[in-house]
Amino acid sequence: MSRLAAASLAGTAIEFYDFFVYGTAAALVLGPLFFPTFSPLAGTLAAFGTFGVGFVARPLGSVVFGHLGDRRGRRPVLVASLLLTGASTVAVGCLPSYGTIGVAAPVLLLVLRFLQGLGLGGEWGGAVLLTAEHAPAGRRALWSSFPQVGPAVGFVLANGVMLALSAALSDAEFARWGWRVPFWAAGALALAGLWLRSSLAESPRFLEIDDHARVPLVEVVRHHGRLVLLTAGALAAGYAVFYAVTTWSLAYATERLGVSRTVMLTCVMAAVSVKGALTPLMALFGDRFGRRPMCLTGCAACALWMFPMVALLATGEPLLMFLGILGALLAFVTMFAVIAAYLPELYEARVRCTGAAVGYNLGGVLGGALTPIVATALAEHGGRVPWGVGAYLTGVALLSLGCFALLPETRPLPMPAGEPATG
């Protein structure tokens, strides 16, 4: 389990590095480079629009790779998704800007971002299921939480590279070539991930299945459609909160408040590091007290913290901004630490890769794709304190709270091969 958890963590860290490095670049530099004819606000919104395309592609990726995972096994998903995400990320780093190839630049950027999202849509389901289906029932949330630490590692790695380049280069050098370096580094990371995953064994749960679903998506829609919609709505708050504090806040603080890139990246990275370190602890609580209570607690905390968070961000003071972001991420991790165990337990094994991944990634569309765009627009038309952003995030959190309330608990029931473990 230790070797499997480490390989899953490393793989998700690499794939989310690819995804997050784009989000940071969208907040800091992609607008002027690929949408120079727009106003600064419109350029940022357009860059966030391409960022959102990655989320729209993720459910499609979960369908494509989920079909592969339910028909051929969880392990092939990990290899194929990593190759696709890594190759498209390197290609973004090689893409000429608008000034060189004109309108083809933003069009190609959109296509590559779509491919990134397609690959990441398959990654989560494969990595999480391979770990969850190997894990003993009493510690499933703990072991499954290690792939969930991967996004935090990937975020810190992506932003650490951006921070180092931002501090070492002038603004002109960073805009000319410095922003491309993190994208190029994705190639080496992808090769390392493939090497780590080459020796992983197939899931024992998958090997137990005698009758594989012919078209997993059809079975998911027919028999688990309500469950998919509820899980998507439930997870929307976590995505909205995470991308509000890790993507929108970067653009808001640097463009509206005049906070330096270095200071803001440091604040966000420090908070995400704490979040990553606490993920296994919160998962242990999930094994002890249940998945649903942790999710309900985290959602309620998100709803209560959004107005204080935007007030702290609006001060422009690094320590206060850090506290605002940290509070939001602590609420986030309370629910998302157990999601990697909770979602697979809700679905029967023959469609688990498709069902869990589609629900997870639809939540990303609802919460992650729209939040940077909506928050940027609301902040632009608000005063010094973007209360509209707080109201929007609170509303999403309340929606998710209602969805979690309608989902069943799954702990401490085992995860059978043939039936969903609802209780």
Coordinates of C-alpha atoms in Angstrom, one line a residue:
M1 CA 0.0 0.0 0.0
S2 CA 2.8 2.4 0.8
R3 CA 4.4 1.9 -2.7
L4 CA 1.0 2.2 -4.4
A5 CA 0.1 5.3 -2.5
A6 CA 3.4 7.0 -3.2
A7 CA 3.1 6.2 -7.0
S8 CA -0.5 7.5 -7.1
L9 CA 0.5 10.7 -5.2
A10 CA 3.4 11.3 -7.5
G11 CA 1.3 10.7 -10.6
T12 CA -1.6 13.0 -9.6
A13 CA 1.0 15.6 -8.5
I14 CA 2.5 15.6 -12.0
E15 CA -0.8 15.8 -13.8
F16 CA -2.2 18.5 -11.6
Y17 CA 1.1 20.4 -11.9
D18 CA 0.3 20.5 -15.6
F19 CA -3.2 21.8 -15.0
F20 CA -2.3 24.3 -12.3
V21 CA 0.7 25.8 -14.2
Y22 CA -1.8 26.9 -16.8
G23 CA -4.1 28.5 -14.2
T24 CA -1.2 30.5 -12.7
A25 CA -0.1 31.6 -16.2
A26 CA -3.7 32.6 -17.1
A27 CA -3.9 34.8 -14.0
L28 CA -0.5 36.4 -14.6
V29 CA 0.5 36.6 -18.2
L30 CA -1.6 34.8 -20.9
G31 CA -4.1 37.6 -21.4
P32 CA -1.7 40.2 -22.8
L33 CA 0.2 37.5 -24.8
F34 CA -2.7 35.8 -26.5
F35 CA -5.5 38.4 -26.3
P36 CA -3.6 41.7 -26.8
T37 CA -6.4 43.5 -28.6
F38 CA -8.6 43.2 -25.5
S39 CA -8.7 45.6 -22.6
P40 CA -6.8 44.3 -19.5
L41 CA -10.0 43.1 -17.9
A42 CA -11.3 41.5 -21.0
G43 CA -7.9 39.9 -21.6
T44 CA -8.0 38.4 -18.1
L45 CA -11.5 37.1 -18.7
A46 CA -10.5 35.6 -22.0
A47 CA -7.5 33.9 -20.4
F48 CA -9.8 32.5 -17.7
G49 CA -12.2 31.4 -20.4
T50 CA -9.5 29.2 -21.9
F51 CA -8.8 28.0 -18.3
G52 CA -12.4 27.0 -18.0
V53 CA -12.3 25.0 -21.2
G54 CA -10.1 22.5 -19.4
F55 CA -12.9 21.9 -16.9
V56 CA -15.4 21.4 -19.6
A57 CA -13.2 18.8 -21.2
R58 CA -12.7 16.9 -17.9
P59 CA -16.2 15.1 -17.9
L60 CA -15.6 14.0 -21.5
G61 CA -12.2 12.7 -20.4
S62 CA -13.8 10.9 -17.5
V63 CA -16.2 9.2 -20.0
V64 CA -13.5 8.2 -22.5
F65 CA -11.0 7.0 -19.9
G66 CA -13.7 5.7 -17.6
H67 CA -14.8 3.4 -20.4
L68 CA -11.2 2.2 -20.7
G69 CA -11.0 1.8 -16.9
D70 CA -14.2 -0.2 -16.6
R71 CA -13.5 -2.3 -19.6
R72 CA -9.7 -2.8 -19.6
G73 CA -8.6 -1.9 -16.1
R74 CA -7.6 1.0 -13.9
R75 CA -3.9 0.8 -14.7
P76 CA -4.0 1.6 -18.5
V77 CA -5.9 4.8 -17.6
L78 CA -3.0 6.0 -15.6
V79 CA -0.5 5.7 -18.5
A80 CA -2.8 7.1 -21.2
S81 CA -4.0 10.1 -19.3
L82 CA -0.5 11.0 -18.2
L83 CA 0.8 10.9 -21.7
L84 CA -2.0 13.1 -23.1
T85 CA -1.8 15.7 -20.3
G86 CA 2.0 15.9 -20.4
A87 CA 2.3 16.3 -24.2
S88 CA -0.4 19.0 -24.4
T89 CA 1.3 20.9 -21.5
V90 CA 4.7 20.9 -23.3
A91 CA 2.9 22.1 -26.4
V92 CA 1.5 25.1 -24.6
G93 CA 5.0 26.1 -23.7
C94 CA 6.1 26.0 -27.4
L95 CA 3.0 27.9 -28.7
P96 CA 3.8 31.2 -30.4
S97 CA 1.9 34.3 -29.1
Y98 CA -0.7 36.4 -30.9
G99 CA 2.0 38.8 -32.1
T100 CA 3.7 36.0 -34.0
I101 CA 0.9 34.0 -35.6
G102 CA -2.2 36.1 -35.0
V103 CA -5.6 34.6 -34.2
A104 CA -4.3 31.1 -34.6
A105 CA -2.5 31.5 -31.2
P106 CA -5.6 31.7 -29.0
V107 CA -7.3 29.1 -31.1
L108 CA -4.4 26.6 -30.6
L109 CA -4.2 27.6 -26.9
L110 CA -7.9 26.7 -26.5
V111 CA -7.3 23.3 -28.2
L112 CA -4.3 22.4 -26.1
R113 CA -6.2 23.4 -22.9
F114 CA -9.0 21.1 -24.0
L115 CA -6.6 18.2 -24.4
Q116 CA -5.1 19.0 -20.9
G117 CA -8.6 18.7 -19.4
L118 CA -9.3 15.6 -21.3
G119 CA -6.3 13.9 -19.8
L120 CA -6.9 15.1 -16.3
G121 CA -10.5 13.9 -16.5
G122 CA -9.2 10.4 -16.7
E123 CA -6.3 10.7 -14.3
W124 CA -8.3 11.2 -11.1
G125 CA -10.6 8.1 -11.6
G126 CA -7.7 5.8 -12.4
A127 CA -5.4 6.9 -9.6
V128 CA -8.0 7.0 -6.9
L129 CA -9.6 3.7 -7.8
L130 CA -6.4 1.9 -8.0
T131 CA -5.6 3.0 -4.5
A132 CA -9.1 2.7 -3.0
E133 CA -9.7 -0.8 -4.4
H134 CA -6.4 -2.1 -3.0
A135 CA -7.0 -0.5 0.5
P136 CA -8.4 -2.3 3.5
A137 CA -12.0 -1.1 4.3
G138 CA -11.1 0.3 7.7
R139 CA -8.4 2.6 6.3
R140 CA -9.7 3.2 2.8
A141 CA -10.1 7.0 3.4
L142 CA -6.6 7.3 4.7
W143 CA -4.9 5.4 1.8
S144 CA -7.1 7.0 -0.8
S145 CA -6.2 10.5 0.5
F146 CA -2.7 10.2 -0.9
P147 CA -3.8 10.8 -4.5
Q148 CA -5.7 13.8 -3.0
V149 CA -2.4 15.2 -1.7
G150 CA -1.1 15.2 -5.3
P151 CA -3.0 18.3 -6.3
A152 CA -1.4 20.3 -3.4
V153 CA 2.0 19.0 -4.4
G154 CA 1.4 19.8 -8.0
F155 CA 0.2 23.3 -7.2
V156 CA 3.1 24.1 -4.9
L157 CA 5.5 22.8 -7.5
A158 CA 3.9 24.7 -10.4
N159 CA 3.7 28.0 -8.4
G160 CA 7.2 27.5 -6.9
V161 CA 8.6 27.4 -10.4
M162 CA 6.6 30.4 -11.4
L163 CA 7.6 32.2 -8.2
A164 CA 11.3 31.5 -8.8
L165 CA 11.1 32.7 -12.4
S166 CA 9.1 35.8 -11.5
A167 CA 11.6 36.8 -8.8
A168 CA 14.7 36.1 -11.0
L169 CA 13.5 37.7 -14.3
S170 CA 12.3 41.1 -15.2
D171 CA 8.7 41.6 -16.2
A172 CA 9.7 41.7 -19.9
E173 CA 11.8 38.6 -19.7
F174 CA 9.1 36.7 -17.8
A175 CA 6.5 37.7 -20.5
R176 CA 8.9 36.9 -23.4
W177 CA 10.1 33.4 -22.4
G178 CA 10.1 32.8 -18.6
W179 CA 6.5 31.7 -18.4
R180 CA 7.2 28.9 -20.9
V181 CA 9.8 27.1 -18.7
P182 CA 7.2 25.5 -16.3
F183 CA 5.4 24.1 -19.3
W184 CA 8.5 22.6 -20.8
A185 CA 9.4 21.0 -17.5
A186 CA 6.1 19.0 -17.7
G187 CA 7.8 16.7 -20.3
A188 CA 10.4 15.5 -17.8
L189 CA 7.8 15.1 -15.1
A190 CA 5.6 13.1 -17.3
L191 CA 8.4 10.7 -18.1
A192 CA 9.2 10.3 -14.4
G193 CA 5.5 9.6 -13.8
L194 CA 5.4 6.9 -16.4
W195 CA 8.4 5.2 -14.8
L196 CA 6.8 5.3 -11.4
R197 CA 3.6 3.7 -12.7
S198 CA 5.1 1.0 -14.9
S199 CA 5.3 -1.5 -12.0
L200 CA 1.9 -1.0 -10.5
A201 CA -0.4 -4.0 -10.2
E202 CA -4.0 -4.0 -11.5
S203 CA -6.8 -3.4 -9.0
P204 CA -8.0 -6.7 -7.3
R205 CA -11.6 -5.4 -7.4
F206 CA -11.4 -5.0 -11.2
L207 CA -10.0 -8.5 -11.6
E208 CA -12.9 -10.0 -9.6
I209 CA -15.5 -8.6 -12.0
D210 CA -16.9 -11.4 -14.3
D211 CA -19.4 -9.3 -16.3
H212 CA -17.9 -6.0 -17.4
A213 CA -20.3 -3.3 -18.5
R214 CA -20.5 -3.1 -22.3
V215 CA -21.1 0.7 -22.3
P216 CA -20.4 1.9 -18.8
L217 CA -21.8 5.5 -19.4
V218 CA -25.1 4.1 -20.5
E219 CA -25.4 2.1 -17.3
V220 CA -24.3 5.0 -15.2
V221 CA -26.9 7.3 -16.7
R222 CA -29.7 4.7 -16.5
H223 CA -29.1 3.4 -13.0
H224 CA -27.0 6.1 -11.3
G225 CA -28.1 9.3 -12.9
R226 CA -29.4 10.9 -9.8
L227 CA -26.3 10.0 -7.9
V228 CA -24.0 11.5 -10.5
L229 CA -26.0 14.8 -10.4
L230 CA -25.9 14.9 -6.6
T231 CA -22.2 14.2 -6.4
A232 CA -21.5 16.9 -9.0
G233 CA -23.5 19.4 -7.1
A234 CA -21.9 18.4 -3.8
L235 CA -18.4 18.8 -5.1
A236 CA -19.0 22.2 -6.8
A237 CA -18.3 24.1 -3.6
G238 CA -14.9 22.6 -3.1
Y239 CA -13.9 23.4 -6.7
A240 CA -15.3 26.9 -6.4
V241 CA -13.5 27.7 -3.2
F242 CA -10.2 26.2 -4.3
Y243 CA -10.0 28.0 -7.6
A244 CA -11.2 31.2 -6.1
V245 CA -8.3 31.3 -3.7
T246 CA -5.6 29.8 -6.0
T247 CA -6.5 31.4 -9.4
W248 CA -8.9 34.3 -9.1
S249 CA -7.2 35.8 -6.0
L250 CA -3.9 35.9 -7.9
A251 CA -5.4 38.1 -10.6
Y252 CA -7.4 40.2 -8.2
A253 CA -4.5 40.9 -5.8
T254 CA -2.0 41.7 -8.5
E255 CA -4.2 43.7 -10.8
R256 CA -6.7 45.4 -8.5
L257 CA -4.7 45.8 -5.2
G258 CA -1.2 46.1 -6.6
V259 CA 0.2 43.3 -4.6
S260 CA 3.4 41.8 -6.2
R261 CA 3.3 38.5 -7.9
T262 CA 6.0 37.1 -5.5
V263 CA 4.0 38.1 -2.4
M264 CA 0.7 36.7 -3.6
L265 CA 2.2 33.4 -4.9
T266 CA 4.0 33.0 -1.6
C267 CA 0.7 33.5 0.4
V268 CA -1.2 31.0 -1.7
M269 CA 1.6 28.4 -1.8
A270 CA 2.0 28.5 2.0
A271 CA -1.8 27.9 2.5
V272 CA -1.9 25.1 0.0
S273 CA 1.1 23.4 1.6
V274 CA -0.8 23.4 5.0
K275 CA -3.8 22.0 3.2
G276 CA -1.8 19.2 1.6
A277 CA -0.1 18.3 4.9
L278 CA -3.5 18.0 6.7
T279 CA -5.2 15.9 4.1
P280 CA -4.2 12.4 5.5
L281 CA -5.3 13.6 9.0
M282 CA -8.7 14.7 7.8
A283 CA -9.0 11.4 6.0
L284 CA -8.3 9.5 9.2
F285 CA -11.3 11.4 10.7
G286 CA -13.3 10.2 7.8
D287 CA -12.4 6.6 8.6
R288 CA -13.3 7.2 12.2
F289 CA -16.5 9.4 11.9
G290 CA -17.7 8.8 8.4
R291 CA -17.5 10.4 5.0
R292 CA -20.7 12.3 5.0
P293 CA -20.3 14.1 8.3
M294 CA -16.9 15.4 7.2
C295 CA -18.3 16.6 3.9
L296 CA -21.2 18.3 5.6
T297 CA -18.9 20.0 8.1
G298 CA -16.5 21.2 5.4
C299 CA -19.4 22.6 3.3
A300 CA -20.9 24.5 6.2
A301 CA -17.5 25.9 7.1
C302 CA -17.1 27.1 3.5
A303 CA -20.4 28.9 3.6
L304 CA -19.5 30.6 6.9
W305 CA -16.0 31.7 5.8
M306 CA -16.5 33.2 2.4
F307 CA -17.4 36.7 3.5
P308 CA -14.5 36.9 6.0
M309 CA -12.2 35.6 3.3
V310 CA -12.9 38.3 0.8
A311 CA -12.7 40.9 3.5
L312 CA -9.2 39.7 4.5
L313 CA -8.1 39.5 0.8
A314 CA -9.2 43.1 0.2
T315 CA -6.9 44.4 2.9
G316 CA -3.9 43.7 0.6
E317 CA -1.9 42.8 3.8
P318 CA 0.1 39.5 3.2
L319 CA -0.6 38.0 6.6
L320 CA -4.3 38.8 6.5
M321 CA -4.6 37.5 3.0
F322 CA -2.8 34.3 4.0
L323 CA -5.2 33.8 6.9
G324 CA -8.2 34.3 4.6
I325 CA -6.9 31.8 2.1
L326 CA -5.9 29.3 4.8
G327 CA -9.3 29.3 6.4
A328 CA -11.0 28.6 3.0
L329 CA -8.6 25.7 2.3
L330 CA -9.0 24.2 5.7
A331 CA -12.8 24.1 5.1
F332 CA -12.1 22.7 1.6
V333 CA -9.8 19.9 2.8
T334 CA -12.3 18.8 5.5
M335 CA -14.6 17.5 2.7
F336 CA -12.2 16.7 -0.1
A337 CA -9.8 14.6 2.0
V338 CA -12.5 11.8 2.1
I339 CA -13.9 12.2 -1.4
A340 CA -11.5 9.7 -2.9
A341 CA -13.0 7.0 -0.7
Y342 CA -16.5 8.3 -0.7
L343 CA -17.2 8.5 -4.4
P344 CA -15.9 5.0 -5.3
E345 CA -17.9 3.5 -2.5
L346 CA -21.1 4.9 -3.9
Y347 CA -20.8 3.0 -7.2
E348 CA -20.8 -0.7 -8.1
A349 CA -17.4 -1.9 -9.4
R350 CA -18.5 -2.6 -13.0
V351 CA -19.1 1.1 -13.6
R352 CA -17.1 2.7 -10.8
C353 CA -14.4 4.2 -12.9
T354 CA -16.9 6.0 -15.1
G355 CA -19.5 6.9 -12.4
A356 CA -17.1 8.3 -9.8
A357 CA -15.0 10.2 -12.4
V358 CA -18.0 11.7 -14.2
G359 CA -19.5 13.0 -11.0
Y360 CA -16.2 14.3 -9.8
N361 CA -15.4 16.2 -13.0
L362 CA -18.9 17.5 -13.5
G363 CA -18.5 19.1 -10.1
G364 CA -15.4 20.8 -11.6
V365 CA -17.4 22.3 -14.4
L366 CA -20.0 23.7 -12.0
G367 CA -17.5 25.0 -9.5
G368 CA -14.1 25.4 -11.1
A369 CA -14.7 26.4 -14.7
L370 CA -17.0 29.4 -13.9
T371 CA -15.6 30.7 -10.7
P372 CA -12.6 32.7 -11.9
I373 CA -14.7 34.3 -14.6
V374 CA -17.7 35.1 -12.4
A375 CA -15.5 36.3 -9.5
T376 CA -13.4 38.5 -11.8
A377 CA -16.6 40.1 -13.2
L378 CA -18.2 40.6 -9.8
A379 CA -15.0 42.1 -8.3
E380 CA -14.7 44.6 -11.2
H381 CA -18.2 46.0 -10.5
G382 CA -17.9 46.0 -6.7
G383 CA -16.1 48.3 -4.3
R384 CA -12.8 47.8 -2.5
V385 CA -14.2 44.7 -0.8
P386 CA -15.6 42.2 -3.4
W387 CA -18.7 41.2 -1.4
G388 CA -20.4 39.9 -4.6
V389 CA -17.7 37.2 -4.8
G390 CA -18.3 36.2 -1.2
A391 CA -22.1 36.0 -1.9
Y392 CA -21.5 33.9 -5.0
L393 CA -19.2 31.4 -3.2
T394 CA -21.5 31.2 -0.2
G395 CA -24.4 30.4 -2.5
V396 CA -22.4 27.6 -4.2
A397 CA -21.5 26.2 -0.7
L398 CA -25.1 26.1 0.4
L399 CA -26.1 24.3 -2.9
S400 CA -23.4 21.7 -2.2
L401 CA -24.5 21.4 1.4
G402 CA -28.0 20.4 0.3
C403 CA -26.6 17.9 -2.2
F404 CA -24.4 16.2 0.5
A405 CA -27.4 16.1 2.8
L406 CA -29.2 13.9 0.2
L407 CA -26.3 11.5 -0.3
P408 CA -26.0 8.3 1.9
E409 CA -23.2 7.4 4.2
T410 CA -20.9 4.5 3.1
R411 CA -18.6 3.9 6.1
P412 CA -17.9 1.4 7.6
L413 CA -19.4 -1.0 5.0
P414 CA -16.9 -2.8 2.7
M415 CA -16.8 -2.0 -1.0
P416 CA -18.2 -5.0 -2.7
A417 CA -17.4 -5.9 -6.3
G418 CA -20.9 -6.1 -7.5
E419 CA -23.1 -3.7 -5.5
P420 CA -22.9 -0.1 -4.4
A421 CA -22.0 0.3 -0.8
T422 CA -24.8 2.6 0.4
G423 CA -26.1 2.5 3.9

